[in-house]
Amino acid sequence: MFFDLSLSCRVGERAIELAFASQARLTALVGPSGVGKTTVLNCIAGLRRPESGRVAVAGNLLFDAAAGVNLRPELRRAGYVFQDARLFPHMRVAANLTYGERLAPTADRWIGQEEVVEFLGIGHLLARWPATLSGGETRRVAIGRALLSAPRFLLLDEPFASLDAERGETLMKLVERIRDELEIPILLVSHDRSEVERLAGEVVMLA
Amino acid sequence: MFFDLSLSCRVGERAIELAFASQARLTALVGPSGVGKTTVLNCIAGLRRPESGRVAVAGNLLFDAAAGVNLRPELRRAGYVFQDARLFPHMRVAANLTYGERLAPTADRWIGQEEVVEFLGIGHLLARWPATLSGGETRRVAIGRALLSAPRFLLLDEPFASLDAERGETLMKLVERIRDELEIPILLVSHDRSEVERLAGEVVMLA
Amino acid sequence: MSEWLTPAEWGVVTLSLKVSLVAVALTLPVSYALAWLLARRRFPGRILLDAVVHLPLVVPPVVTGWILLVLFGRNGPIGAWLESQFGLVLVFRWSGAALAAAVMALPLMVRAMRLSIEAVDRRLVDAARTLGASPWRAFLSITLPLSAPGIAAGAMLGFARSLGEFGATITFASNIAGQTRTLPLAIYSGLQLPGAEVQVARLSLISVVLSLAALVISELLVRRSAGSRAHVL
Amino acid sequence: MSEWLTPAEWGVVTLSLKVSLVAVALTLPVSYALAWLLARRRFPGRILLDAVVHLPLVVPPVVTGWILLVLFGRNGPIGAWLESQFGLVLVFRWSGAALAAAVMALPLMVRAMRLSIEAVDRRLVDAARTLGASPWRAFLSITLPLSAPGIAAGAMLGFARSLGEFGATITFASNIAGQTRTLPLAIYSGLQLPGAEVQVARLSLISVVLSLAALVISELLVRRSAGSRAHVL
Amino acid sequence: ACGSPTGPAKGPTVLAAASLQESLEEAAKAWAAQGHPAPVLSFAGSSALARQVEQGAPADVFISADQEWMDYLAGKNLIQPTTRIDLLTNRIVLIAPKGAAVRGLDALGEGKLALADPEAVPAGRYAKASLESLGEWQGVENKVVPAENVRAALALVERGEAQLGIVYATDAKASDKVEVVREFPASSHPPIRYPAALLAGSDNPEGKAFLEFLSSAEANKIFASHGFGIAE
Ligand SMILES: Nc1ncnc2c1ncn2[C@@H]1O[C@H](COP(=O)(O)OP(=O)(O)OP(=O)(O)O)[C@@H](O)[C@H]1O
Ligand SMILES: Nc1ncnc2c1ncn2[C@@H]1O[C@H](COP(=O)(O)OP(=O)(O)OP(=O)(O)O)[C@@H](O)[C@H]1O
Ligand code: MOO
Ligand SMILES: [Mg+2]
Ligand SMILES: [Mg+2]
């Protein structure tokens, strides 16, 4: 079981309920805008505490309301690409990329800086401040930062939005490789049907 | 001529050069990430001054370096949907929507609040603070705010990103209507090939 | 409250409040304008202006009071002009005490406001402009409200500083009961007399209570607009 | 510079600098911690803490000095303890002047820092946490550097305030040449001498020049990290 | 305590009323010229100094501008009573800016009378007492502008912000921008005397020696040159 979760969560007036256990390494989470997809990712990453339920990823129990388990975010080791990129504005691109890498145990790293930089085509941006990046450049750096933190699983919130077709294709290939060769479980939020069809072994509908 | 521009502009080390005259009411501006699409929109909206060139939209001269013409942004009447939504954080959704509307001459308005709210499905969000909106909700409010400012032309920077298929479809129909019935010129930045093919009468490639 | 205070104390308290409130009200627009200039404009002499704004902080209050006396006294250039033009005399009047308090509060207010203005995202101002707002309107509807935390903090700091102002006031406006004897001046008088500790303690306590009240009010005001304060994509 | 100043003036300047720099250095971590508590935590007594922090601003400096004397004097509870434990005497020493300046600078520093901490986007801290940073590390690498404008502004305000501090210093640490006679006290002494206007003006000018220098340095420091200051999607 | 300025080789620490600054610094110089260690002088208002003594400030000699603060310390056994002497005397005078037209209280009109704060500062209290005993207080009471200290009152007259002022004769003498227009009879107010004493906590023998020097002929000459009277 790669993702095994059941959780309920209130935001404002909306009650979000979701339970699924996914056998597929890459699971897509889909649903209309505002239905609660980002909220679910936040719950899995440990940034929001569900009212009740249980979250396990790749056999690791991250949260269990009944058992009183609630791992702190830094111990969950999620590679979270936020819908809003959240680059650190006071660090250059290079420092943003290595932020998580330097905090991760060397043994856990499964991808190197050079490879990430090449795949994402951000070599010329390393000395830049985030404020000077274009929308797509920002997104790519955010993806790189998450991959380099040696995560045990990935949470991708619309990672391909605002990337051009070519760049999107390269990235999708990278995601496929991560899924297949590295066996890293991935939860992908996407609105693009073709993307979901191509990548996802299982599709979870939130409504 | 709906869009008639030739401009050159330096950002950082990159020099952006673009000249086109478009007969189509909806022109798509495409090109890889970081090539300068957003920069071009900023030049047209008057938020950035090109080094040289000329910008005319729907017969109105907005900028002419040689003639010393440089209309201020508030006089250009662009309906600009920013790549980053830029909602005003200290105003509720309703106030964000009416911000431009209240500044526009009544005679110029071509769409009403109710219609916009219905089309975008944001009626339940009117009393909310922007900080509580989801990614797609934020985007929709930003679109509504631009439409309601009674613009003479639209600049849409990836407006459909992070919208679900159904919502995207509704919006695309709205854009088609604006294009055809209201004859408002539209410049659309998009990475989605099908979107571009469906909507654009002309495609300008920036490289 | 008037039962707990002697009439003299009551007079001192109302005078102090009047002086401090007028000082803050006077300084608020001036210091906001200065804060905006320092935050948003680059012009020759900017650092000099910044330094001048800081002066009342660096120079001992008594010297500030003395400079005010030289400038705004009836024989001073500004003071003589004010008197001949408007019949306005500041020395030895409560208005002079308010001027002294305002000058001393200025640097604190400017700095707080400047920090908040610098934190306002200019891209929001750009957005307002494309929506049809003139620079002035964009300022009023975007920059000004978004820098509200700095305005509140500045007003609070300025009010507290005004309530506590002593040296410039006694030097410029003197220590006249009912006219310029604010709380700190009354406290000073008490401190000069052996055995007046109880009186000094009472007056100090009143100062503390007043500033506590101001603090609670300013916190409530800020909290009322808290929904708007969070960050947005 | 030493050519333009008399040896006595030179002594006053170096003492003032020592006192102010030590005061700011002492207060910096304390006020940042207070600012962080007030900005980020909700706890019972928070407004009370806020009020206590503002006290040195509201209460006249002479009273603050007097309270320091009662607490940190050789007969005071803290002063007696410091002396018996560490042989540390503050009254009549430059260290006492530094303590007085630090206390007076505290509220200004806390407010500036608090404004900047409140302006830090918490979502960035969240992002750091998912990347493996402990709360402490996320604080050090995100909140702390992003609140640098407030730290710089606070340090500048605190330094200026320390340079100008008079009332608490003369009351608590006294007015001893070479030990506690900082610039404002020297100016005060000068004001006691009729005909010493030139001397007072010279000393005041020195204060102004020192704070101008501090201002330029702080502006340069802030500008050096300006690339990082802009807003990001 | 270690490093305290009360070691045997150190000069005594002297707390003195701010108005004594000029003359006492001169006296200290003369004393040091005789081969004594230079005293450490601290000048502030008498009230602040007395409170510092009360809180255990490590000092040897206290010279107050009035009797009250000395009495206060005496009442707390903080001075050595046998060493208490009246060191200096002073007079109060009415001053006006040099050459000004207004030269008497009856001519004050809408003008102001600058005093050191009559509720707080000794010089002001003497002035008020004098005017009261002369029956002139009521006429000027609401024209009084109380200043922080006597020098600030002097400055108000120098600047012409106040048309008249009452200050010590020593202050009037030191300023060349004002002139004395009237002297108040010594009988109209309590005697103006500056008491001095060794503090109870003093363990520096130089303190006693300095105090004795201040009554010497040499010191008297210095004080007299600044306009002080010498107390018998
Ligand atoms: N503080 C809040 N108060 C009220 N409602 C909130 C708050 N925060 C979030 N919501 C609502 O919770 C719902 C779920 O938000 P979430 O961001 O998880 O949506 P999403 O599925 O990721 O949407 P999108 O595809 O648009 O990003 C939205 O309707 C949002 O408006
Ligand atoms: N201040 C700056 N300094 C240096 N380079 C900059 C600066 N601002 C923008 N750029 C660069 O200018 C180029 C154009 O940016 P722009 O935002 O117009 O790209 P875009 O075509 O909109 O890209 P995207 O599709 O990713 O949004 C980018 O390469 C960007 O990195
Ligand atoms: O020297 Mo005093 O204490 O100002 O009269
Ligand atoms: Mg979302
Ligand atoms: Mg772009």
XYZ file of N, CA, C and O in Angstrom, chain B residues 45 47 72-75 77-80 82 84-91 96 99-104 129-131 135 138 145-146 149, chain C residues 121-135 137-143 145-146 224-233:
272
model
N 0.607 46.743 -20.772
C -0.239 47.310 -19.715
C 0.323 48.615 -19.169
O -0.366 49.320 -18.440
N 3.121 48.795 -17.273
C 3.803 48.597 -15.999
C 5.316 48.579 -16.168
O 6.059 48.641 -15.201
N -0.222 56.417 -19.145
C -0.116 55.807 -17.829
C -1.018 54.572 -17.749
O -2.050 54.523 -18.428
N -0.641 53.605 -16.911
C -1.383 52.335 -16.875
C -2.879 52.537 -16.681
O -3.693 51.856 -17.327
N -3.256 53.477 -15.808
C -4.687 53.614 -15.511
C -5.463 54.185 -16.687
O -6.692 54.109 -16.726
N -4.752 54.744 -17.664
C -5.444 55.276 -18.836
C -5.479 54.283 -19.989
O -6.149 54.498 -20.986
N -6.496 51.155 -19.812
C -7.707 50.337 -19.715
C -7.497 48.900 -20.160
O -8.272 48.344 -20.947
N -6.426 48.310 -19.659
C -6.178 46.894 -19.917
C -6.923 46.063 -18.876
O -6.995 46.446 -17.719
N -7.507 44.947 -19.295
C -8.032 43.985 -18.327
C -6.982 42.905 -18.174
O -6.909 41.974 -18.942
N -6.125 43.079 -17.164
C -4.929 42.237 -17.047
C -5.159 41.174 -15.978
O -5.341 41.487 -14.811
N -3.197 38.676 -14.081
C -1.787 38.414 -13.832
C -1.522 36.924 -13.646
O -2.384 36.180 -13.177
N 0.529 35.690 -11.459
C 0.272 35.616 -10.017
C -0.968 36.493 -9.797
O -1.028 37.614 -10.276
N -1.938 35.989 -9.088
C -3.257 36.617 -9.173
C -3.303 38.065 -8.659
O -4.023 38.887 -9.169
N -2.524 38.376 -7.644
C -2.456 39.735 -7.090
C -3.782 40.256 -6.574
O -4.122 41.424 -6.781
N -4.527 39.421 -5.906
C -5.723 39.936 -5.238
C -5.276 40.863 -4.111
O -4.201 40.708 -3.542
N -6.113 41.839 -3.791
C -5.789 42.761 -2.699
C -6.115 42.077 -1.376
O -7.281 41.797 -1.088
N -5.095 41.786 -0.574
C -5.310 40.941 0.604
C -6.164 41.582 1.684
O -6.693 40.887 2.537
N -6.300 42.903 1.638
C -7.025 43.584 2.704
C -8.470 43.871 2.319
O -9.174 44.564 3.029
N -8.883 43.340 1.159
C -10.273 43.522 0.747
C -10.903 42.153 0.564
O -10.269 41.238 0.046
N -12.678 43.199 -3.927
C -11.709 42.984 -4.995
C -12.401 43.070 -6.354
O -11.893 43.702 -7.283
N -13.375 46.641 -7.360
C -12.349 47.683 -7.310
C -12.229 48.438 -8.629
O -12.310 49.661 -8.677
N -12.065 47.690 -9.708
C -11.912 48.337 -11.015
C -13.243 48.847 -11.540
O -13.306 49.865 -12.228
N -14.293 48.114 -11.215
C -15.624 48.487 -11.724
C -15.995 49.895 -11.275
O -16.497 50.708 -12.047
N -15.732 50.190 -10.022
C -16.119 51.498 -9.494
C -15.288 52.630 -10.084
O -15.697 53.786 -10.069
N -14.126 52.289 -10.622
C -13.278 53.318 -11.212
C -13.598 53.554 -12.685
O -13.181 54.550 -13.275
N -14.344 52.632 -13.291
C -14.600 52.730 -14.730
C -15.872 53.546 -14.987
O -16.804 53.512 -14.186
N -12.044 36.495 2.733
C -10.759 37.168 2.523
C -9.955 36.353 1.520
O -10.007 35.122 1.550
N -9.205 37.010 0.659
C -8.406 36.287 -0.336
C -7.515 35.206 0.260
O -7.301 34.166 -0.368
N -7.007 35.428 1.469
C -6.094 34.446 2.056
C -6.755 33.095 2.272
O -6.067 32.093 2.444
N -6.292 27.772 -4.750
C -5.591 28.273 -5.933
C -6.538 28.636 -7.071
O -6.464 29.733 -7.635
N -8.810 31.645 -6.271
C -8.053 32.890 -6.393
C -7.997 33.336 -7.846
O -8.261 34.490 -8.188
N -12.258 40.209 -11.472
C -11.863 41.577 -11.187
C -11.441 42.298 -12.463
O -11.811 43.466 -12.688
N -10.682 41.594 -13.321
C -10.223 42.220 -14.565
C -11.396 42.494 -15.501
O -11.502 43.576 -16.092
N -13.565 45.607 -14.721
C -13.000 46.962 -14.780
C -13.283 47.636 -16.117
O -12.666 48.645 -16.441
N 3.666 44.991 -0.929
C 4.031 44.424 -2.220
C 3.671 45.416 -3.330
O 2.510 45.706 -3.559
N 4.694 45.899 -4.029
C 4.410 46.895 -5.063
C 3.605 46.327 -6.229
O 3.002 47.067 -6.996
N 3.649 45.005 -6.384
C 2.893 44.423 -7.492
C 1.396 44.650 -7.300
O 0.634 44.677 -8.251
N 0.988 44.818 -6.040
C -0.428 45.105 -5.793
C -0.772 46.514 -6.263
O -1.872 46.755 -6.782
N 0.157 47.420 -6.086
C -0.063 48.775 -6.573
C -0.149 48.759 -8.100
O -1.029 49.398 -8.697
N 0.739 47.987 -8.742
C 0.675 47.838 -10.195
C -0.702 47.330 -10.619
O -1.300 47.825 -11.575
N -1.178 46.322 -9.894
C -2.481 45.753 -10.239
C -3.566 46.821 -10.152
O -4.431 46.942 -11.027
N -3.503 47.614 -9.106
C -4.508 48.668 -8.936
C -4.441 49.653 -10.104
O -5.475 50.104 -10.608
N -3.234 49.966 -10.531
C -3.084 50.909 -11.639
C -3.744 50.365 -12.910
O -4.483 51.073 -13.597
N -3.502 49.078 -13.228
C -4.133 48.542 -14.451
C -5.645 48.525 -14.310
O -6.360 48.534 -15.312
N -6.145 48.507 -13.091
C -7.596 48.500 -12.899
C -8.171 49.915 -12.941
O -9.354 50.116 -12.685
N -7.324 50.900 -13.232
C -7.833 52.249 -13.435
C -7.547 53.229 -12.319
O -8.040 54.357 -12.350
N -6.747 52.807 -11.338
C -6.497 53.712 -10.212
C -5.332 54.642 -10.520
O -4.285 54.202 -10.988
N -5.509 55.915 -10.242
C -4.409 56.867 -10.356
C -3.388 56.542 -9.271
O -3.704 55.835 -8.316
N -2.172 57.058 -9.406
C -1.164 56.787 -8.365
C -1.691 57.166 -6.978
O -1.492 56.446 -5.999
N -4.836 57.396 -5.972
C -5.891 56.487 -5.534
C -5.319 55.121 -5.144
O -5.775 54.507 -4.176
N -4.341 54.663 -5.915
C -3.710 53.384 -5.576
C -3.043 53.485 -4.208
O -3.113 52.560 -3.394
N -2.439 54.626 -3.965
C -1.834 54.824 -2.653
C -2.891 54.741 -1.552
O -2.732 54.026 -0.561
N -3.983 55.466 -1.752
C -5.018 55.514 -0.709
C -5.669 54.162 -0.469
O -5.993 53.815 0.660
N -5.868 53.410 -1.562
C -6.628 52.170 -1.402
C -5.749 50.948 -1.166
O -6.233 49.933 -0.671
N -4.474 51.027 -1.514
C -3.604 49.851 -1.368
C -2.496 50.106 -0.339
O -2.476 49.492 0.729
N -1.591 51.014 -0.649
C -0.430 51.209 0.231
C -0.847 51.619 1.637
O -0.377 51.053 2.636
N -3.812 51.365 3.433
C -4.388 50.340 4.329
C -3.444 49.172 4.603
O -3.455 48.624 5.701
N -2.620 48.801 3.619
C -1.722 47.668 3.869
C -0.606 48.030 4.844
O 0.018 47.148 5.433
N -9.168 43.794 14.837
C -10.400 43.901 14.068
C -10.151 43.751 12.574
O -10.992 43.277 11.823
N -8.971 44.200 12.137
C -8.672 44.086 10.716
C -7.734 42.920 10.457
O -7.057 42.857 9.439
N -7.693 41.963 11.394
C -6.697 40.892 11.294
C -6.987 39.966 10.131
O -6.089 39.412 9.517
N -8.273 39.788 9.810
C -8.625 38.893 8.716
C -7.873 39.251 7.457
O -7.546 38.394 6.636
N -7.583 40.516 7.318
C -6.961 40.977 6.097
C -5.451 40.814 6.102
O -4.799 41.042 5.103
N -4.890 40.437 7.253
C -3.451 40.557 7.390
C -2.683 39.379 6.797
O -1.501 39.497 6.541
N -3.346 38.250 6.613
C -2.623 37.066 6.184
C -2.062 37.248 4.775
O -2.482 38.115 4.024
N -1.129 36.423 4.456
C -0.487 36.536 3.152
C -1.310 35.843 2.087
O -1.993 34.878 2.342
N -1.198 36.362 0.889
C -2.002 35.855 -0.202
C -1.091 35.573 -1.387
O -0.128 36.289 -1.615
N -1.416 34.547 -2.064
C -0.689 34.140 -3.272
C -0.436 35.328 -4.181
O -1.378 35.992 -4.594
